[in-house]
Amino acid sequence: MFISLNGQFLKKDEAMISPFDHGFLYGMGLFETFRVYEGHPFLLDDHLQRLNQGLEVININYRFQREETNQHLQELLKLNGLTNAYLRLNVSAGIGDIGLQVMPFNEPNILYFPKPLPQAGELVEKKAVILEQKRNSPEGNERLKSHHFMNNILAKREIGNRPDIEGIFLNEEGYVAEGIVSNIFWVKGKVLYTPSVQTGILNGITRQFVIELAKNKNLGVEEGHYPTEHAFEAEEMFVTNSIQEIVPITTFEGYQLPGKQGQVVQQLHHEYRHYCKHLWSRHFLGSE
């Protein structure tokens, strides 16, 4: 497998960065993960927009553009013989002296990591359980998709490696927050509910896309602070991320749910399939 490091294609065991990189020393780095469908990087514009906003926050002087980024990742996909893939784009702050740096980072390390994925298929169900581990508060005003992943790792240890379970965080105030690697949604009546970004969650790209999909289909959407009792009344529930897409939930803390038989889940999944091979941004929904 080949990866890309600062524009060079290297075998994965040949790639190296300095131990003085502040991404390693102090966690000063961001990443995006997205899925490539038949060669198309789904919602790439949205991923790059979030990445660029985060880079500004942590003072890394680099910005990504679609054309250049897509050209580079297409070369990487071709080199690895991939058309359906997981792609992680990572930006690490770069070399600096030991000590907390307040000046901008002007020479970050930029890495692309691909992994093969099968063609997208049918819905895959999971069970959801509430974690003992609480969702930590964001380091700044809003949670970034950063190298700071200890909270997620501790939560993952709590549930183990079972692929059919997703752990659901409550935040420090006891409100439903998000999954270990996902955002959470549930349906009551004709309304789709999801925790607000103000609960401390990551504003997932697939989360944002699903919200726009639902609105486009005249489904009510509410974002707020919800206790677990509100979620226990759900008629349907699912979690989302850019690699696993929409994942229906069959049980939530023992409460039975319809999983992939849910009407809203089926409708959103159908729409997801329609757009995943050509859409660059959720902002283009409805423009076709």
GROMACS .gro file of C-alpha atoms in nm:
model
  288
    1MET     CA    1   0.000   0.000   0.000
    2PHE     CA    2   0.123   0.346  -0.093
    3ILE     CA    3   0.048   0.660   0.106
    4SER     CA    4   0.127   1.023   0.035
    5LEU     CA    5   0.356   1.234   0.252
    6ASN     CA    6   0.399   1.598   0.156
    7GLY     CA    7   0.321   1.523  -0.208
    8GLN     CA    8   0.544   1.217  -0.240
    9PHE     CA    9   0.405   0.866  -0.286
   10LEU     CA   10   0.577   0.619  -0.055
   11LYS     CA   11   0.527   0.266   0.063
   12LYS     CA   12   0.362   0.290   0.401
   13ASP     CA   13   0.665   0.146   0.587
   14GLU     CA   14   0.896   0.404   0.426
   15ALA     CA   15   0.710   0.715   0.545
   16MET     CA   16   0.864   0.903   0.838
   17ILE     CA   17   0.811   1.234   1.017
   18SER     CA   18   1.026   1.407   1.276
   19PRO     CA   19   0.972   1.341   1.649
   20PHE     CA   20   0.977   1.722   1.681
   21ASP     CA   21   0.653   1.749   1.486
   22HIS     CA   22   0.408   1.929   1.718
   23GLY     CA   23   0.134   1.694   1.602
   24PHE     CA   24   0.328   1.421   1.783
   25LEU     CA   25   0.451   1.633   2.074
   26TYR     CA   26   0.133   1.829   2.153
   27GLY     CA   27  -0.149   1.686   1.943
   28MET     CA   28  -0.151   1.984   1.706
   29GLY     CA   29  -0.307   1.818   1.407
   30LEU     CA   30  -0.637   1.760   1.229
   31PHE     CA   31  -0.774   1.495   0.998
   32GLU     CA   32  -1.069   1.414   0.778
   33THR     CA   33  -1.193   1.070   0.679
   34PHE     CA   34  -1.414   1.027   0.377
   35ARG     CA   35  -1.531   0.756   0.145
   36VAL     CA   36  -1.455   0.723  -0.224
   37TYR     CA   37  -1.732   0.570  -0.436
   38GLU     CA   38  -1.631   0.449  -0.782
   39GLY     CA   39  -1.354   0.708  -0.781
   40HIS     CA   40  -1.567   0.995  -0.646
   41PRO     CA   41  -1.469   1.146  -0.306
   42PHE     CA   42  -1.815   1.201  -0.158
   43LEU     CA   43  -1.875   1.547  -0.004
   44LEU     CA   44  -1.510   1.641  -0.050
   45ASP     CA   45  -1.593   2.013  -0.051
   46ASP     CA   46  -1.758   1.986   0.291
   47HIS     CA   47  -1.468   1.791   0.437
   48LEU     CA   48  -1.215   2.042   0.306
   49GLN     CA   49  -1.420   2.335   0.434
   50ARG     CA   50  -1.426   2.190   0.785
   51LEU     CA   51  -1.056   2.106   0.766
   52ASN     CA   52  -0.965   2.456   0.649
   53GLN     CA   53  -1.170   2.614   0.929
   54GLY     CA   54  -0.993   2.395   1.183
   55LEU     CA   55  -0.650   2.478   1.042
   56GLU     CA   56  -0.726   2.845   1.094
   57VAL     CA   57  -0.823   2.779   1.456
   58ILE     CA   58  -0.501   2.592   1.540
   59ASN     CA   59  -0.282   2.837   1.345
   60ILE     CA   60  -0.158   2.613   1.064
   61ASN     CA   61  -0.094   2.811   0.746
   62TYR     CA   62  -0.225   2.577   0.481
   63ARG     CA   63  -0.556   2.563   0.294
   64PHE     CA   64  -0.695   2.291   0.069
   65GLN     CA   65  -0.872   2.339  -0.263
   66ARG     CA   66  -1.090   2.077  -0.431
   67GLU     CA   67  -0.917   2.056  -0.769
   68GLU     CA   68  -0.564   2.015  -0.634
   69THR     CA   69  -0.671   1.778  -0.357
   70ASN     CA   70  -0.881   1.560  -0.584
   71GLN     CA   71  -0.609   1.539  -0.847
   72HIS     CA   72  -0.360   1.420  -0.586
   73LEU     CA   73  -0.589   1.164  -0.429
   74GLN     CA   74  -0.687   1.030  -0.773
   75GLU     CA   75  -0.318   0.966  -0.843
   76LEU     CA   76  -0.289   0.788  -0.509
   77LEU     CA   77  -0.598   0.578  -0.576
   78LYS     CA   78  -0.466   0.481  -0.919
   79LEU     CA   79  -0.127   0.388  -0.774
   80ASN     CA   80  -0.300   0.157  -0.526
   81GLY     CA   81  -0.548   0.019  -0.779
   82LEU     CA   82  -0.849   0.147  -0.581
   83THR     CA   83  -1.186   0.283  -0.692
   84ASN     CA   84  -1.380   0.226  -0.368
   85ALA     CA   85  -1.180   0.333  -0.067
   86TYR     CA   86  -1.147   0.482   0.278
   87LEU     CA   87  -0.934   0.795   0.264
   88ARG     CA   88  -0.784   0.976   0.561
   89LEU     CA   89  -0.635   1.319   0.500
   90ASN     CA   90  -0.413   1.421   0.790
   91VAL     CA   91  -0.245   1.755   0.863
   92SER     CA   92   0.015   1.760   1.139
   93ALA     CA   93   0.155   2.095   1.253
   94GLY     CA   94   0.518   2.030   1.159
   95ILE     CA   95   0.856   2.072   1.326
   96GLY     CA   96   0.908   2.313   1.613
   97ASP     CA   97   1.114   2.351   1.927
   98ILE     CA   98   1.004   2.173   2.240
   99GLY     CA   99   0.763   2.404   2.416
  100LEU     CA  100   0.422   2.551   2.341
  101GLN     CA  101   0.434   2.748   2.018
  102VAL     CA  102   0.216   3.054   1.966
  103MET     CA  103   0.351   3.151   1.625
  104PRO     CA  104   0.184   3.004   1.314
  105PHE     CA  105   0.298   2.668   1.178
  106ASN     CA  106   0.409   2.730   0.821
  107GLU     CA  107   0.537   2.386   0.712
  108PRO     CA  108   0.286   2.121   0.817
  109ASN     CA  109   0.315   1.753   0.731
  110ILE     CA  110   0.034   1.647   0.499
  111LEU     CA  111  -0.052   1.278   0.469
  112TYR     CA  112  -0.308   1.081   0.270
  113PHE     CA  113  -0.386   0.727   0.391
  114PRO     CA  114  -0.601   0.502   0.166
  115LYS     CA  115  -0.760   0.169   0.253
  116PRO     CA  116  -0.965  -0.053   0.022
  117LEU     CA  117  -1.339  -0.079   0.083
  118PRO     CA  118  -1.597  -0.297  -0.087
  119GLN     CA  119  -1.871  -0.141  -0.293
  120ALA     CA  120  -2.139   0.014  -0.074
  121GLY     CA  121  -2.409  -0.238   0.004
  122GLU     CA  122  -2.715  -0.288   0.219
  123LEU     CA  123  -2.778  -0.130   0.556
  124VAL     CA  124  -2.581  -0.284   0.843
  125GLU     CA  125  -2.749  -0.273   1.184
  126LYS     CA  126  -2.599  -0.216   1.529
  127LYS     CA  127  -2.704  -0.209   1.891
  128ALA     CA  128  -2.648   0.108   2.096
  129VAL     CA  129  -2.546   0.123   2.461
  130ILE     CA  130  -2.488   0.418   2.689
  131LEU     CA  131  -2.127   0.458   2.798
  132GLU     CA  132  -2.007   0.512   3.153
  133GLN     CA  133  -1.733   0.731   3.006
  134LYS     CA  134  -1.865   1.087   2.965
  135ARG     CA  135  -1.798   1.296   2.654
  136ASN     CA  136  -1.525   1.540   2.743
  137SER     CA  137  -1.568   1.910   2.672
  138PRO     CA  138  -1.405   2.045   2.355
  139GLU     CA  139  -1.062   2.203   2.393
  140GLY     CA  140  -1.187   2.527   2.235
  141ASN     CA  141  -1.518   2.683   2.137
  142GLU     CA  142  -1.613   2.390   1.912
  143ARG     CA  143  -1.493   2.033   1.880
  144LEU     CA  144  -1.238   1.983   1.603
  145LYS     CA  145  -1.156   1.655   1.434
  146SER     CA  146  -0.815   1.660   1.595
  147HIS     CA  147  -0.548   1.422   1.720
  148HIS     CA  148  -0.697   1.441   2.072
  149PHE     CA  149  -0.868   1.100   2.083
  150MET     CA  150  -0.806   0.967   2.436
  151ASN     CA  151  -1.172   1.016   2.532
  152ASN     CA  152  -1.282   0.803   2.236
  153ILE     CA  153  -1.018   0.537   2.304
  154LEU     CA  154  -1.124   0.500   2.668
  155ALA     CA  155  -1.484   0.465   2.553
  156LYS     CA  156  -1.389   0.205   2.293
  157ARG     CA  157  -1.211   0.000   2.559
  158GLU     CA  158  -1.534   0.004   2.756
  159ILE     CA  159  -1.731  -0.179   2.486
  160GLY     CA  160  -1.448  -0.380   2.331
  161ASN     CA  161  -1.408  -0.473   1.966
  162ARG     CA  162  -1.758  -0.599   1.889
  163PRO     CA  163  -1.847  -0.454   1.548
  164ASP     CA  164  -2.223  -0.476   1.614
  165ILE     CA  165  -2.225  -0.230   1.907
  166GLU     CA  166  -2.188   0.148   1.914
  167GLY     CA  167  -2.126   0.322   2.246
  168ILE     CA  168  -2.322   0.643   2.303
  169PHE     CA  169  -2.169   0.923   2.508
  170LEU     CA  170  -2.363   1.143   2.745
  171ASN     CA  171  -2.199   1.478   2.804
  172GLU     CA  172  -2.097   1.603   3.146
  173GLU     CA  173  -2.446   1.747   3.200
  174GLY     CA  174  -2.609   1.413   3.128
  175TYR     CA  175  -2.748   1.492   2.782
  176VAL     CA  176  -2.722   1.252   2.489
  177ALA     CA  177  -2.416   1.356   2.287
  178GLU     CA  178  -2.278   1.123   2.017
  179GLY     CA  179  -2.132   0.782   1.946
  180ILE     CA  180  -1.767   0.688   1.981
  181VAL     CA  181  -1.720   0.728   1.605
  182SER     CA  182  -2.061   0.859   1.502
  183ASN     CA  183  -2.340   1.110   1.542
  184ILE     CA  184  -2.681   0.992   1.662
  185PHE     CA  185  -3.035   1.057   1.534
  186TRP     CA  186  -3.378   0.934   1.635
  187VAL     CA  187  -3.732   0.973   1.502
  188LYS     CA  188  -4.048   1.060   1.695
  189GLY     CA  189  -4.358   1.128   1.491
  190LYS     CA  190  -4.255   1.324   1.184
  191VAL     CA  191  -3.952   1.484   1.351
  192LEU     CA  192  -3.587   1.381   1.330
  193TYR     CA  193  -3.398   1.466   1.650
  194THR     CA  194  -3.023   1.498   1.698
  195PRO     CA  195  -2.807   1.650   1.972
  196SER     CA  196  -2.700   2.010   1.920
  197VAL     CA  197  -2.338   2.098   1.847
  198GLN     CA  198  -2.357   2.291   2.177
  199THR     CA  199  -2.360   1.958   2.363
  200GLY     CA  200  -1.989   1.932   2.272
  201ILE     CA  201  -2.015   1.692   1.979
  202LEU     CA  202  -1.825   1.687   1.652
  203ASN     CA  203  -2.035   1.842   1.378
  204GLY     CA  204  -2.000   1.542   1.148
  205ILE     CA  205  -2.005   1.589   0.772
  206THR     CA  206  -2.250   1.300   0.732
  207ARG     CA  207  -2.454   1.449   1.018
  208GLN     CA  208  -2.483   1.776   0.828
  209PHE     CA  209  -2.567   1.594   0.505
  210VAL     CA  210  -2.841   1.384   0.667
  211ILE     CA  211  -2.996   1.695   0.822
  212GLU     CA  212  -3.013   1.856   0.477
  213LEU     CA  213  -3.148   1.533   0.324
  214ALA     CA  214  -3.425   1.521   0.584
  215LYS     CA  215  -3.520   1.885   0.530
  216ASN     CA  216  -3.517   1.828   0.154
  217LYS     CA  217  -3.775   1.554   0.208
  218ASN     CA  218  -3.992   1.780   0.426
  219LEU     CA  219  -3.907   1.596   0.746
  220GLY     CA  220  -3.888   1.814   1.055
  221VAL     CA  221  -3.543   1.838   1.214
  222GLU     CA  222  -3.473   1.953   1.568
  223GLU     CA  223  -3.130   1.993   1.730
  224GLY     CA  224  -3.118   2.031   2.106
  225HIS     CA  225  -3.020   1.910   2.451
  226TYR     CA  226  -3.198   1.581   2.514
  227PRO     CA  227  -3.200   1.354   2.820
  228THR     CA  228  -3.189   0.979   2.765
  229GLU     CA  229  -3.563   0.957   2.839
  230HIS     CA  230  -3.631   1.148   2.518
  231ALA     CA  231  -3.428   0.900   2.313
  232PHE     CA  232  -3.596   0.603   2.486
  233GLU     CA  233  -3.923   0.717   2.322
  234ALA     CA  234  -3.771   0.690   1.972
  235GLU     CA  235  -3.964   0.514   1.697
  236GLU     CA  236  -3.645   0.477   1.490
  237MET     CA  237  -3.278   0.542   1.565
  238PHE     CA  238  -2.959   0.545   1.362
  239VAL     CA  239  -2.600   0.666   1.381
  240THR     CA  240  -2.390   0.817   1.104
  241ASN     CA  241  -2.033   0.864   0.993
  242SER     CA  242  -1.860   0.911   0.660
  243ILE     CA  243  -1.732   0.553   0.629
  244GLN     CA  244  -2.021   0.351   0.776
  245GLU     CA  245  -2.280   0.593   0.633
  246ILE     CA  246  -2.624   0.546   0.794
  247VAL     CA  247  -2.631   0.265   1.054
  248PRO     CA  248  -2.977   0.163   1.185
  249ILE     CA  249  -3.006   0.080   1.555
  250THR     CA  250  -3.200  -0.230   1.661
  251THR     CA  251  -3.184  -0.181   2.038
  252PHE     CA  252  -3.096   0.113   2.261
  253GLU     CA  253  -3.027   0.009   2.620
  254GLY     CA  254  -3.267  -0.282   2.570
  255TYR     CA  255  -3.541  -0.076   2.404
  256GLN     CA  256  -3.641  -0.247   2.080
  257LEU     CA  257  -3.628  -0.049   1.756
  258PRO     CA  258  -3.705  -0.142   1.393
  259GLY     CA  259  -3.346  -0.108   1.271
  260LYS     CA  260  -3.323  -0.123   0.893
  261GLN     CA  261  -3.700  -0.177   0.865
  262GLY     CA  262  -3.761   0.182   0.976
  263GLN     CA  263  -3.928   0.393   0.707
  264VAL     CA  264  -3.719   0.705   0.767
  265VAL     CA  265  -3.394   0.506   0.767
  266GLN     CA  266  -3.491   0.340   0.440
  267GLN     CA  267  -3.582   0.671   0.280
  268LEU     CA  268  -3.259   0.842   0.386
  269HIS     CA  269  -3.052   0.542   0.280
  270HIS     CA  270  -3.214   0.547  -0.064
  271GLU     CA  271  -3.131   0.916  -0.101
  272TYR     CA  272  -2.775   0.858   0.022
  273ARG     CA  273  -2.724   0.598  -0.251
  274HIS     CA  274  -2.852   0.841  -0.511
  275TYR     CA  275  -2.597   1.110  -0.425
  276CYS     CA  276  -2.285   0.927  -0.303
  277LYS     CA  277  -2.121   0.876  -0.644
  278HIS     CA  278  -2.132   1.236  -0.764
  279LEU     CA  279  -2.211   1.497  -0.495
  280TRP     CA  280  -1.933   1.736  -0.389
  281SER     CA  281  -2.124   1.922  -0.115
  282ARG     CA  282  -2.452   1.909   0.074
  283HIS     CA  283  -2.509   2.265  -0.053
  284PHE     CA  284  -2.578   2.121  -0.399
  285LEU     CA  285  -2.880   1.923  -0.276
  286GLY     CA  286  -3.192   2.020  -0.466
  287SER     CA  287  -2.995   2.187  -0.746
  288GLU     CA  288  -3.012   1.886  -0.976
   0.00000   0.00000   0.00000
